[in-house]
């Protein structure tokens, strides 16, 4: 059994698979490589992108192999099929995908005799009203700094699961910032981007992605793994929960998004 480094790309936006990544150590043997599928459908933009890769020969130099030549498609619940075209090695994309809240999509990846399938449902999303910042004193070893809050009205008629994507001074961050409406259903929410601290002059941009529960559980489990000190020389306590079938790692999500920005004065 050998340790390999699995790169799970955490996208800020469609088309930016390499912008930020979490590094996870996964224990696998050489005879059992696994496919990694990272699929996202941006229901707001009507665009989809899927990255297909494979854990490689762990005794060799590379532990990441692009999944070239795959057949990748999305199928709407009404039977409409969208074929994704390979843009670069292992990266597939399509546009003009119509979607409304409640629509279910099925992702299907066929590669080297393997079929990997995932399903996700379009969510209504929330509208981010604004970002605000409050100066907080230092405690528990943290320095004084600004805490940024994401302000939005939480819809009462449905469960809401959000993942926040953050850009600071033009640079994308890879924090896994998650929200569910268990305590604030139907209320005006002010979600703090803890434990992050910001300084005067910082320009902060936040995208709120509304995802379904299965996608939320994937990112929750990924966050727990990362939070347990996974890194070089340490094995992940478990693979992240995913919504894919077959011998695969990764996820498929459909999201609606809203964004806001703030310069801290």
Short mmCIF file of C-alpha atoms in Angstrom, two decimals:
data_model
loop_
_atom_site.label_atom_id
_atom_site.label_comp_id
_atom_site.label_asym_id
_atom_site.label_seq_id
_atom_site.Cartn_x
_atom_site.Cartn_y
_atom_site.Cartn_z
CA UNK A 1 0.00 0.00 0.00
CA UNK A 2 1.43 3.36 -1.04
CA UNK A 3 0.52 6.97 -0.35
CA UNK A 4 -0.33 9.18 -3.28
CA UNK A 5 -1.19 12.85 -3.49
CA UNK A 6 -4.65 13.41 -4.90
CA UNK A 7 -5.43 16.90 -6.11
CA UNK A 8 -9.06 17.77 -5.63
CA UNK A 9 -9.57 21.04 -7.51
CA UNK A 10 -11.68 23.59 -5.72
CA UNK A 11 -12.98 25.90 -8.40
CA UNK A 12 -13.64 29.55 -7.92
CA UNK A 13 -15.47 29.69 -11.22
CA UNK A 14 -16.02 27.54 -14.25
CA UNK A 15 -12.80 27.27 -16.21
CA UNK A 16 -10.41 27.74 -13.30
CA UNK A 17 -9.59 24.19 -12.29
CA UNK A 18 -6.00 25.03 -11.46
CA UNK A 19 -6.76 28.21 -9.53
CA UNK A 20 -6.80 26.56 -6.13
CA UNK A 21 -6.45 23.02 -4.91
CA UNK A 22 -6.58 21.00 -1.74
CA UNK A 23 -3.91 18.31 -1.39
CA UNK A 24 -5.13 15.08 0.12
CA UNK A 25 -3.11 11.96 0.83
CA UNK A 26 -5.05 8.82 -0.11
CA UNK A 27 -3.81 5.30 0.53
CA UNK A 28 -4.16 3.20 -2.63
CA UNK A 29 -2.17 0.36 -4.11
CA UNK A 30 -0.49 0.34 -7.51
CA UNK A 31 -2.90 -2.23 -8.92
CA UNK A 32 -5.95 -0.15 -8.01
CA UNK A 33 -5.80 3.29 -9.66
CA UNK A 34 -9.02 5.27 -9.36
CA UNK A 35 -10.65 7.76 -11.66
CA UNK A 36 -11.19 11.26 -10.32
CA UNK A 37 -14.16 13.18 -11.73
CA UNK A 38 -14.77 16.82 -10.77
CA UNK A 39 -17.93 18.05 -12.46
CA UNK A 40 -19.71 21.37 -12.17
CA UNK A 41 -22.69 22.88 -13.90
CA UNK A 42 -23.10 26.62 -13.39
CA UNK A 43 -26.87 27.02 -13.72
CA UNK A 44 -26.54 30.82 -13.59
CA UNK A 45 -24.21 30.94 -16.61
CA UNK A 46 -25.50 27.79 -18.32
CA UNK A 47 -21.97 26.37 -18.60
CA UNK A 48 -20.49 23.07 -17.51
CA UNK A 49 -16.96 21.84 -17.07
CA UNK A 50 -15.72 18.43 -16.00
CA UNK A 51 -12.19 17.38 -15.18
CA UNK A 52 -11.31 13.71 -15.53
CA UNK A 53 -8.05 12.32 -14.18
CA UNK A 54 -6.62 9.15 -12.74
CA UNK A 55 -4.43 8.38 -9.79
CA UNK A 56 -1.21 7.16 -11.39
CA UNK A 57 1.68 4.83 -10.70
CA UNK A 58 2.55 5.63 -7.13
CA UNK A 59 6.05 4.20 -7.57
CA UNK A 60 6.70 6.58 -10.46
CA UNK A 61 7.25 10.30 -10.62
CA UNK A 62 3.68 11.34 -11.37
CA UNK A 63 0.56 10.63 -9.33
CA UNK A 64 -1.84 12.46 -11.64
CA UNK A 65 -2.77 11.41 -15.17
CA UNK A 66 -5.28 13.39 -17.28
CA UNK A 67 -8.24 11.35 -18.49
CA UNK A 68 -8.01 11.95 -22.22
CA UNK A 69 -10.47 10.72 -24.82
CA UNK A 70 -13.42 10.26 -22.48
CA UNK A 71 -17.06 10.48 -23.53
CA UNK A 72 -18.62 13.05 -21.18
CA UNK A 73 -22.26 14.12 -21.23
CA UNK A 74 -24.95 15.81 -19.16
CA UNK A 75 -28.57 14.72 -19.47
CA UNK A 76 -31.51 16.81 -18.28
CA UNK A 77 -34.42 14.99 -16.68
CA UNK A 78 -36.49 15.65 -19.81
CA UNK A 79 -33.98 13.65 -21.85
CA UNK A 80 -32.08 16.57 -23.39
CA UNK A 81 -28.43 15.57 -23.70
CA UNK A 82 -25.43 17.88 -23.77
CA UNK A 83 -22.11 16.46 -24.96
CA UNK A 84 -19.01 18.03 -23.44
CA UNK A 85 -16.03 18.62 -25.72
CA UNK A 86 -12.45 18.03 -24.56
CA UNK A 87 -10.76 21.44 -24.38
CA UNK A 88 -7.38 20.38 -23.01
CA UNK A 89 -6.16 17.02 -21.75
CA UNK A 90 -8.79 15.73 -19.34
CA UNK A 91 -10.90 18.90 -19.34
CA UNK A 92 -14.34 18.88 -20.94
CA UNK A 93 -16.81 21.75 -21.38
CA UNK A 94 -20.19 22.71 -22.83
CA UNK A 95 -22.38 25.81 -22.86
CA UNK A 96 -25.95 26.95 -23.49
CA UNK A 97 -27.35 24.54 -20.92
CA UNK A 98 -30.85 25.53 -19.84
CA UNK A 99 -31.74 24.95 -16.19
CA UNK A 100 -34.35 26.04 -13.66
CA UNK A 101 -34.60 25.24 -9.94
CA UNK A 102 -35.63 21.66 -9.33
CA UNK A 103 -34.13 20.32 -12.56
CA UNK A 104 -32.11 17.15 -12.18
CA UNK A 105 -29.04 16.48 -14.29
CA UNK A 106 -27.13 13.25 -14.76
CA UNK A 107 -23.41 13.33 -15.50
CA UNK A 108 -22.01 10.32 -17.34
CA UNK A 109 -18.32 9.74 -18.00
CA UNK A 110 -17.19 6.77 -20.07
CA UNK A 111 -13.47 6.10 -20.22
CA UNK A 112 -11.39 2.99 -20.82
CA UNK A 113 -14.32 0.65 -20.26
CA UNK A 114 -15.43 2.37 -17.04
CA UNK A 115 -18.71 4.24 -16.63
CA UNK A 116 -19.00 6.85 -13.88
CA UNK A 117 -22.39 8.43 -13.15
CA UNK A 118 -23.44 11.26 -10.86
CA UNK A 119 -26.67 13.18 -10.29
CA UNK A 120 -27.33 16.66 -8.92
CA UNK A 121 -30.30 19.02 -8.71
CA UNK A 122 -30.45 22.72 -9.53
CA UNK A 123 -31.14 24.92 -6.50
CA UNK A 124 -32.94 28.27 -6.36
CA UNK A 125 -30.04 29.99 -4.65
CA UNK A 126 -29.95 33.19 -2.63
CA UNK A 127 -29.22 36.81 -3.50
CA UNK A 128 -26.29 38.28 -1.61
CA UNK A 129 -27.39 41.73 -0.51
CA UNK A 130 -23.99 42.97 0.59
CA UNK A 131 -20.75 42.28 2.42
CA UNK A 132 -19.93 44.06 5.66
CA UNK A 133 -16.87 44.14 7.91
CA UNK A 134 -16.43 44.55 11.66
CA UNK A 135 -13.14 45.17 13.42
CA UNK A 136 -12.48 42.42 15.99
CA UNK A 137 -9.84 42.32 18.69
CA UNK A 138 -7.29 39.55 18.83
CA UNK A 139 -8.02 36.36 20.79
CA UNK A 140 -6.86 32.74 20.86
CA UNK A 141 -3.65 33.75 19.14
CA UNK A 142 -5.31 35.72 16.35
CA UNK A 143 -4.27 39.26 15.58
CA UNK A 144 -6.72 42.13 15.48
CA UNK A 145 -8.47 42.36 12.13
CA UNK A 146 -11.73 42.65 10.25
CA UNK A 147 -14.29 39.87 10.06
CA UNK A 148 -16.30 39.95 6.83
CA UNK A 149 -19.99 39.01 6.88
CA UNK A 150 -22.06 37.84 3.90
CA UNK A 151 -25.57 39.30 4.18
CA UNK A 152 -28.54 37.67 2.49
CA UNK A 153 -32.20 36.75 2.96
CA UNK A 154 -32.57 33.05 3.68
CA UNK A 155 -35.60 31.61 1.83
CA UNK A 156 -38.13 29.93 4.10
CA UNK A 157 -39.72 27.62 1.56
CA UNK A 158 -36.76 25.32 0.98
CA UNK A 159 -33.60 23.94 2.55
CA UNK A 160 -30.55 26.00 1.64
CA UNK A 161 -26.97 24.76 1.32
CA UNK A 162 -24.27 27.23 0.33
CA UNK A 163 -20.58 27.16 -0.41
CA UNK A 164 -18.79 30.51 -0.44
CA UNK A 165 -15.92 31.15 -2.86
CA UNK A 166 -13.57 33.92 -1.84
CA UNK A 167 -11.20 36.21 -3.74
CA UNK A 168 -8.98 38.65 -1.83
CA UNK A 169 -7.11 41.39 -3.67
CA UNK A 170 -7.59 39.52 -6.94
CA UNK A 171 -6.26 36.18 -5.67
CA UNK A 172 -8.56 33.19 -5.29
CA UNK A 173 -8.50 31.40 -1.93
CA UNK A 174 -9.13 27.70 -1.35
CA UNK A 175 -11.03 27.93 1.94
CA UNK A 176 -14.01 25.61 2.26
CA UNK A 177 -16.69 27.94 3.69
CA UNK A 178 -20.07 26.25 4.09
CA UNK A 179 -23.53 27.25 5.30
CA UNK A 180 -26.82 25.47 5.87
CA UNK A 181 -30.06 26.96 7.09
CA UNK A 182 -30.62 24.72 10.09
CA UNK A 183 -30.82 27.66 12.51
CA UNK A 184 -31.79 30.56 10.24
CA UNK A 185 -34.46 29.21 7.88
CA UNK A 186 -36.39 32.19 6.52
CA UNK A 187 -34.34 34.78 8.42
CA UNK A 188 -32.02 37.57 7.37
CA UNK A 189 -28.60 35.93 7.59
CA UNK A 190 -25.21 37.49 8.26
CA UNK A 191 -22.68 34.72 7.72
CA UNK A 192 -19.19 35.44 9.13
CA UNK A 193 -16.21 34.22 7.11
CA UNK A 194 -14.54 32.74 10.20
CA UNK A 195 -11.75 32.23 11.04
CA UNK A 196 -10.43 34.58 8.36
CA UNK A 197 -9.25 38.07 9.31
CA UNK A 198 -8.83 40.94 6.87
CA UNK A 199 -7.09 44.29 6.98
CA UNK A 200 -7.89 47.82 5.94
CA UNK A 201 -7.59 48.24 2.17
CA UNK A 202 -8.38 44.61 1.35
CA UNK A 203 -10.71 44.08 -1.59
CA UNK A 204 -12.93 41.07 -0.93
CA UNK A 205 -15.18 39.31 -3.45
CA UNK A 206 -17.54 36.51 -2.47
CA UNK A 207 -19.60 34.15 -4.61
CA UNK A 208 -22.38 32.24 -2.86
CA UNK A 209 -23.01 28.92 -4.59
CA UNK A 210 -26.32 27.24 -3.79
CA UNK A 211 -25.83 23.47 -4.07
CA UNK A 212 -27.94 20.42 -3.30
CA UNK A 213 -27.56 18.43 -0.10
CA UNK A 214 -25.40 15.67 -1.63
CA UNK A 215 -22.89 18.23 -2.92
CA UNK A 216 -22.92 19.99 0.45
CA UNK A 217 -22.15 16.69 2.22
CA UNK A 218 -19.20 16.12 -0.11
CA UNK A 219 -17.66 19.50 0.69
CA UNK A 220 -18.42 19.02 4.40
CA UNK A 221 -16.53 15.73 4.47
CA UNK A 222 -13.68 17.25 2.45
CA UNK A 223 -13.50 20.13 4.92
CA UNK A 224 -13.32 17.69 7.83
CA UNK A 225 -10.47 15.78 6.18
CA UNK A 226 -8.50 18.95 5.44
CA UNK A 227 -9.16 20.20 8.97
CA UNK A 228 -7.61 17.07 10.48
CA UNK A 229 -4.14 18.05 9.32
CA UNK A 230 -4.00 16.02 6.14
CA UNK A 231 -0.88 16.86 4.18
CA UNK A 232 2.45 15.48 3.06
CA UNK A 233 3.30 12.37 5.07
CA UNK A 234 -0.22 11.87 6.44
CA UNK A 235 -2.96 9.60 5.11
CA UNK A 236 -6.52 10.84 4.86
CA UNK A 237 -8.76 9.24 7.49
CA UNK A 238 -11.30 8.58 4.73
CA UNK A 239 -12.11 9.59 1.18
CA UNK A 240 -14.65 12.43 0.93
CA UNK A 241 -18.27 11.29 0.61
CA UNK A 242 -19.29 11.65 -3.02
CA UNK A 243 -22.32 11.30 -5.29
CA UNK A 244 -20.60 9.27 -8.01
CA UNK A 245 -20.97 5.62 -8.88
CA UNK A 246 -18.16 3.39 -10.10
CA UNK A 247 -14.52 3.13 -9.06
CA UNK A 248 -14.11 6.86 -8.68
CA UNK A 249 -13.38 9.82 -6.43
CA UNK A 250 -14.66 13.37 -6.79
CA UNK A 251 -18.08 14.93 -7.15
CA UNK A 252 -20.71 16.38 -9.46
CA UNK A 253 -22.57 19.55 -8.49
CA UNK A 254 -25.07 21.95 -10.04
CA UNK A 255 -25.10 25.42 -8.53
CA UNK A 256 -26.75 28.81 -8.80
CA UNK A 257 -24.63 31.74 -7.70
CA UNK A 258 -24.79 35.30 -6.47
CA UNK A 259 -21.88 37.59 -5.70
CA UNK A 260 -20.90 40.78 -3.92
CA UNK A 261 -17.70 42.71 -3.23
CA UNK A 262 -16.33 45.02 -0.58
CA UNK A 263 -13.28 47.22 -0.08
CA UNK A 264 -12.52 47.50 3.62
CA UNK A 265 -12.06 51.19 4.47
#
